[in-house]
Short mmCIF file of C-alpha atoms and ligand atoms in Angstrom, two decimals:
data_model
loop_
_atom_site.label_atom_id
_atom_site.label_comp_id
_atom_site.label_asym_id
_atom_site.label_seq_id
_atom_site.Cartn_x
_atom_site.Cartn_y
_atom_site.Cartn_z
CA MET A 7 46.08 79.05 9.32
CA ASN A 8 49.54 78.37 10.62
CA LYS A 9 49.25 74.58 10.32
CA ILE A 10 47.61 71.80 8.27
CA GLU A 11 44.01 71.09 9.36
CA LEU A 12 42.80 67.51 8.88
CA LYS A 13 39.32 68.72 7.92
CA ASN A 14 40.83 70.72 5.02
CA VAL A 15 43.02 67.90 3.65
CA LYS A 16 41.98 66.89 0.14
CA ASN A 17 44.77 64.67 -1.17
CA VAL A 18 47.22 62.45 0.71
CA LEU A 19 50.17 60.52 -0.72
CA LEU A 20 50.99 57.50 1.46
CA LEU A 21 53.89 55.07 1.02
CA GLY A 22 53.85 51.88 3.10
CA ALA A 23 50.05 51.47 3.17
CA THR A 24 50.48 47.67 3.35
CA GLY A 25 52.46 47.94 6.60
CA GLY A 26 51.17 47.88 10.18
CA ILE A 27 51.47 51.60 10.92
CA GLY A 28 50.92 52.77 7.32
CA ASN A 29 47.65 50.83 7.02
CA ALA A 30 46.45 52.17 10.38
CA ILE A 31 47.24 55.74 9.22
CA LEU A 32 45.26 55.09 6.03
CA ASN A 33 42.23 53.93 8.06
CA TYR A 34 42.55 56.82 10.53
CA LEU A 35 42.61 59.44 7.78
CA LEU A 36 39.66 57.89 5.88
CA GLU A 37 37.61 57.76 9.10
CA GLU A 38 38.46 61.26 10.35
CA ASN A 39 37.88 63.03 7.03
CA SER A 40 35.04 61.70 4.87
CA THR A 41 36.06 63.51 1.67
CA LEU A 42 39.83 63.16 1.30
CA TYR A 43 41.53 60.90 -1.25
CA ILE A 44 44.61 58.81 -0.56
CA TYR A 45 47.11 57.92 -3.30
CA THR A 46 49.27 54.90 -2.54
CA LEU A 47 52.17 53.20 -4.30
CA SER A 48 52.82 49.69 -3.01
CA ARG A 49 54.16 46.25 -3.87
CA SER A 50 50.79 44.57 -3.19
CA PRO A 51 47.19 45.81 -3.58
CA VAL A 52 45.53 48.30 -1.23
CA GLU A 53 41.80 48.26 -1.93
CA TYR A 54 39.57 50.81 -0.17
CA PRO A 55 37.02 53.35 -1.35
CA ARG A 56 38.68 56.76 -1.86
CA VAL A 57 42.09 55.08 -2.24
CA HIS A 58 43.83 55.29 -5.60
CA ASN A 59 46.41 52.49 -5.51
CA THR A 60 49.25 51.88 -7.96
CA ILE A 61 51.30 48.72 -7.76
CA ALA A 62 55.01 48.54 -8.56
CA SER A 63 57.27 45.52 -8.07
CA THR A 64 59.98 47.81 -6.69
CA ILE A 65 59.61 51.18 -5.01
CA ASN A 66 62.47 53.26 -6.38
CA GLU A 67 63.12 56.55 -8.18
CA ALA A 68 61.72 55.24 -11.48
CA SER A 69 58.48 53.82 -10.04
CA LEU A 70 57.98 56.92 -7.85
CA SER A 71 58.47 59.14 -10.88
CA ASP A 72 56.07 57.06 -13.05
CA PHE A 73 53.50 57.15 -10.23
CA ILE A 74 53.57 60.95 -9.94
CA SER A 75 53.58 61.33 -13.75
CA SER A 76 50.32 59.32 -13.84
CA ILE A 77 48.56 61.88 -11.57
CA PRO A 78 50.10 65.17 -12.82
CA THR A 79 47.32 67.50 -11.65
CA VAL A 80 46.91 66.19 -8.10
CA LYS A 81 48.15 68.60 -5.42
CA PHE A 82 48.99 67.00 -2.08
CA ASP A 83 48.30 68.51 1.35
CA LEU A 84 49.95 65.59 3.12
CA ILE A 85 52.72 63.20 2.05
CA ILE A 86 53.72 60.40 4.42
CA ASN A 87 56.41 57.79 3.90
CA THR A 88 56.04 54.89 6.34
CA ILE A 89 58.21 52.41 4.41
CA GLY A 90 60.88 50.89 6.61
CA TYR A 91 62.85 47.68 7.05
CA LEU A 92 64.58 46.15 10.05
CA GLU A 93 64.90 42.48 9.17
CA ASN A 94 64.44 40.28 6.09
CA GLU A 95 65.46 36.86 4.82
CA HIS A 96 69.12 37.98 4.75
CA GLY A 97 69.10 38.64 8.48
CA GLY A 98 68.25 41.13 11.20
CA PRO A 99 69.91 44.07 12.91
CA GLU A 100 73.60 43.71 13.68
CA LYS A 101 74.75 43.26 17.29
CA SER A 102 78.37 44.09 16.48
CA LEU A 103 80.73 45.17 13.70
CA ARG A 104 81.39 41.50 12.94
CA ASP A 105 77.78 41.23 11.71
CA ILE A 106 77.76 44.13 9.22
CA SER A 107 78.08 43.58 5.49
CA GLU A 108 78.19 45.90 2.50
CA GLU A 109 75.10 44.28 1.01
CA LYS A 110 73.00 44.64 4.19
CA LEU A 111 74.11 48.22 4.84
CA ILE A 112 73.19 49.21 1.28
CA GLU A 113 69.76 47.58 1.68
CA TYR A 114 69.14 49.49 4.94
CA PHE A 115 70.07 52.79 3.32
CA ARG A 116 68.13 52.06 0.12
CA THR A 117 64.90 51.28 1.95
CA ASN A 118 65.07 53.48 5.06
CA ALA A 119 66.97 56.57 3.91
CA ILE A 120 67.11 57.38 0.21
CA LEU A 121 63.46 56.78 -0.77
CA THR A 122 62.41 59.90 1.13
CA PRO A 123 64.55 62.49 -0.72
CA LEU A 124 63.65 60.76 -4.01
CA LEU A 125 59.98 61.08 -3.07
CA ALA A 126 60.52 64.78 -2.26
CA LYS A 127 62.21 65.26 -5.65
CA VAL A 128 59.39 63.68 -7.69
CA VAL A 129 56.53 65.28 -5.72
CA ARG A 130 57.96 68.80 -5.56
CA ASN A 131 55.65 70.15 -8.29
CA ASN A 132 52.56 68.48 -6.78
CA LEU A 133 52.47 70.27 -3.43
CA SER A 134 49.38 72.21 -2.40
CA SER A 135 49.90 75.97 -2.64
CA GLU A 136 47.76 76.32 0.52
CA GLY A 137 50.41 74.52 2.58
CA PHE A 138 51.47 70.92 3.04
CA ALA A 139 53.10 68.46 5.42
CA PHE A 140 55.83 66.07 4.26
CA VAL A 141 56.53 63.38 6.86
CA ALA A 142 58.66 60.25 7.10
CA LEU A 143 58.61 57.75 9.93
CA SER A 144 62.02 57.67 11.50
CA ALA A 145 63.01 55.82 14.70
CA MET A 146 64.31 56.89 18.10
CA VAL A 147 67.37 54.67 17.52
CA GLY A 148 68.28 57.00 14.62
CA SER A 149 69.03 59.73 17.14
CA ILE A 150 72.82 60.03 17.43
CA GLY A 151 72.43 62.13 20.60
CA GLU A 152 70.24 59.57 22.37
CA ASN A 153 72.26 56.48 21.34
CA GLU A 154 73.41 54.84 24.57
CA LEU A 155 73.30 51.18 23.56
CA GLY A 156 75.08 50.85 20.19
CA GLY A 157 74.40 47.97 17.82
CA TRP A 158 71.84 47.91 14.97
CA TYR A 159 74.42 49.61 12.72
CA GLY A 160 72.49 49.63 9.46
CA TYR A 161 69.05 50.47 10.84
CA ARG A 162 70.34 53.21 13.17
CA ALA A 163 72.59 54.84 10.59
CA SER A 164 69.97 54.67 7.84
CA LYS A 165 67.43 56.40 10.10
CA SER A 166 70.09 59.02 11.06
CA ALA A 167 70.65 59.57 7.33
CA LEU A 168 66.88 59.83 6.80
CA ASN A 169 66.79 62.53 9.49
CA ALA A 170 69.61 64.42 7.77
CA PHE A 171 67.76 64.24 4.44
CA LEU A 172 64.55 65.56 6.04
CA LYS A 173 66.38 68.47 7.68
CA ASN A 174 67.84 69.38 4.28
CA ILE A 175 64.45 69.15 2.54
CA ALA A 176 62.92 71.36 5.26
CA LEU A 177 65.64 73.98 4.73
CA GLU A 178 65.34 73.93 0.91
CA TRP A 179 61.55 74.20 0.83
CA GLY A 180 61.38 76.55 3.82
CA ARG A 181 63.41 79.17 1.93
CA THR A 182 60.66 79.68 -0.63
CA ASN A 183 57.55 78.37 1.13
CA LYS A 184 56.61 79.38 4.69
CA ARG A 185 53.67 76.96 4.58
CA SER A 186 55.74 73.77 4.41
CA LEU A 187 56.04 71.36 7.34
CA VAL A 188 58.74 68.69 6.99
CA LEU A 189 59.02 66.29 9.92
CA ALA A 190 60.79 63.11 10.99
CA ILE A 191 58.48 61.31 13.44
CA HIS A 192 59.27 58.42 15.80
CA PRO A 193 56.01 56.39 15.98
CA GLY A 194 56.82 54.77 19.34
CA THR A 195 57.38 51.04 19.68
CA THR A 196 54.43 49.49 17.87
CA GLN A 197 53.20 45.93 17.45
CA THR A 198 53.83 45.23 13.76
CA ARG A 199 55.61 42.76 11.47
CA LEU A 200 58.74 44.90 11.69
CA SER A 201 59.01 44.82 15.49
CA GLU A 202 57.33 41.57 16.53
CA LYS A 203 60.58 39.66 17.24
CA PHE A 204 61.95 42.44 19.43
CA ASN A 205 58.95 43.66 21.44
CA SER A 206 59.30 41.00 24.16
CA PHE A 207 62.58 42.71 25.23
CA VAL A 208 60.98 46.15 25.50
CA THR A 209 60.25 47.47 29.00
CA HIS A 210 58.24 50.53 27.88
CA LYS A 211 54.73 50.58 26.40
CA VAL A 212 54.18 48.89 23.05
CA HIS A 213 51.46 50.68 21.06
CA SER A 214 48.88 49.09 18.81
CA PRO A 215 49.08 50.27 15.16
CA ASN A 216 45.82 52.22 15.68
CA GLU A 217 47.28 54.03 18.71
CA ALA A 218 50.45 54.80 16.76
CA ALA A 219 48.44 56.15 13.81
CA ALA A 220 46.37 58.44 16.04
CA ASN A 221 49.53 59.68 17.81
CA ILE A 222 51.36 60.37 14.53
CA CYS A 223 48.39 62.21 13.02
CA ASN A 224 47.96 64.19 16.22
CA VAL A 225 51.61 65.31 15.99
CA ILE A 226 51.24 66.29 12.32
CA PHE A 227 47.99 68.23 12.75
CA SER A 228 49.10 70.02 15.92
CA SER A 229 52.49 71.13 14.54
CA SER A 230 52.67 74.65 13.12
CA PHE A 231 54.69 75.37 9.96
CA SER A 232 57.34 76.93 12.22
CA MET A 233 58.12 73.38 13.48
CA THR A 234 59.46 72.34 10.07
CA GLY A 235 62.81 70.54 10.15
CA ASN A 236 62.28 68.79 13.49
CA PHE A 237 62.57 65.22 14.69
CA LEU A 238 59.49 64.60 16.87
CA ASN A 239 58.48 61.80 19.20
CA TRP A 240 54.94 60.28 18.98
CA ASP A 241 53.89 62.51 21.92
CA GLY A 242 55.19 65.68 20.25
CA ARG A 243 58.48 65.93 22.19
CA VAL A 244 61.45 67.20 20.14
CA ILE A 245 64.09 64.44 19.90
CA ASP A 246 67.79 65.24 19.81
CA TRP A 247 69.25 64.61 16.33
N1 NAP B 2 57.02 49.17 14.69
C1 NAP B 2 57.84 49.86 15.45
O1 NAP B 2 57.98 49.60 16.68
C2 NAP B 2 58.61 51.02 14.89
C3 NAP B 2 59.45 51.76 15.75
C4 NAP B 2 60.17 52.83 15.23
C5 NAP B 2 60.06 53.16 13.89
N2 NAP B 2 59.24 52.44 13.07
C6 NAP B 2 59.16 52.82 11.65
O2 NAP B 2 57.81 52.94 11.29
C7 NAP B 2 57.67 52.65 9.89
C8 NAP B 2 56.53 51.66 9.67
O3 NAP B 2 56.92 50.42 10.22
P1 NAP B 2 55.89 49.26 10.63
O4 NAP B 2 56.16 48.97 12.04
O5 NAP B 2 54.54 49.61 10.18
O6 NAP B 2 56.48 48.06 9.77
P2 NAP B 2 55.79 46.99 8.80
O7 NAP B 2 54.46 46.58 9.31
O8 NAP B 2 56.82 45.95 8.60
O9 NAP B 2 55.57 47.84 7.44
C9 NAP B 2 56.67 48.17 6.64
C10 NAP B 2 56.20 48.76 5.34
O10 NAP B 2 57.37 49.08 4.57
C11 NAP B 2 57.26 48.44 3.30
N3 NAP B 2 58.58 48.04 2.84
C12 NAP B 2 59.55 47.40 3.54
N4 NAP B 2 60.62 47.19 2.76
C13 NAP B 2 60.31 47.69 1.54
C14 NAP B 2 61.01 47.78 0.31
N5 NAP B 2 62.25 47.31 0.14
N6 NAP B 2 60.38 48.37 -0.73
C15 NAP B 2 59.13 48.86 -0.60
N7 NAP B 2 58.41 48.81 0.53
C16 NAP B 2 59.00 48.22 1.59
C17 NAP B 2 56.36 47.23 3.52
O11 NAP B 2 55.81 46.85 2.28
P3 NAP B 2 55.41 45.31 1.98
O12 NAP B 2 54.07 45.12 2.67
O13 NAP B 2 55.32 45.27 0.50
O14 NAP B 2 56.49 44.44 2.54
C18 NAP B 2 55.34 47.82 4.50
O15 NAP B 2 54.37 48.57 3.80
C19 NAP B 2 59.04 52.16 9.42
O16 NAP B 2 59.72 53.22 8.78
C20 NAP B 2 59.74 51.78 10.70
O17 NAP B 2 61.14 51.88 10.59
C21 NAP B 2 58.52 51.37 13.52
#
């Protein structure tokens, strides 16, 4: 096969399973394949049959590494990072340069950008030899080419950095493995905790988490390995970096 088939997936690693889109992806995968197992690392419990959940107070290089060390023989066909942050108690996305701060920019990059290459580093010896997909949820606003509005400095730039990391991972793994699919995927505007304050300003369609999950999985399972290193929209369109 030239792509990952959902019916053949045995083991999935999912980060962000407590989030709106991540939890909908978890449910979609469990429903569409009655034998696969999902391994999750999260800050609060995720309790489902066929889900092996590990809790860590912080998701960082150390907890990712401990998590993978605890399941050394598991080989993953699909790895998805849906962790992302737009707003927290310290404030939301910046309208202008006057709103940026070192602390907030670091938090955006820590959560939205650097977890993905750290995940790739720790999971690199646990990838299925039959082929695998490694996916992180990016955002359309991370596209430098399609940025016409400005603002949202930290979120935009951290998602642009995430895209750059994914392109690099795709190139590194693609050199030695022609059955690797590394993708940045924009889920589409989706009704979740992350977006709820902003969706009233949106003029395009806002998806339910279940619609977003089905769209994302459709993109993953219809993309051939030759698509590795792309930034894809929820409908499969290639987005400008
Ligand atoms: N919703 C949209 O319209 C939209 C649009 C474009 C892109 N996206 C992207 O899609 C992804 C999923 O977002 P969502 O809409 O499902 O958001 P969500 O419901 O807020 O879920 C966010 C997830 O990220 C986790 N998370 C956030 N900060 C974290 C941190 N510092 N450490 C560890 N985990 C952290 C949350 O864990 P806790 O439950 O522990 O807080 C939760 O599992 C994100 O990458 C987001 O940027 C969303």
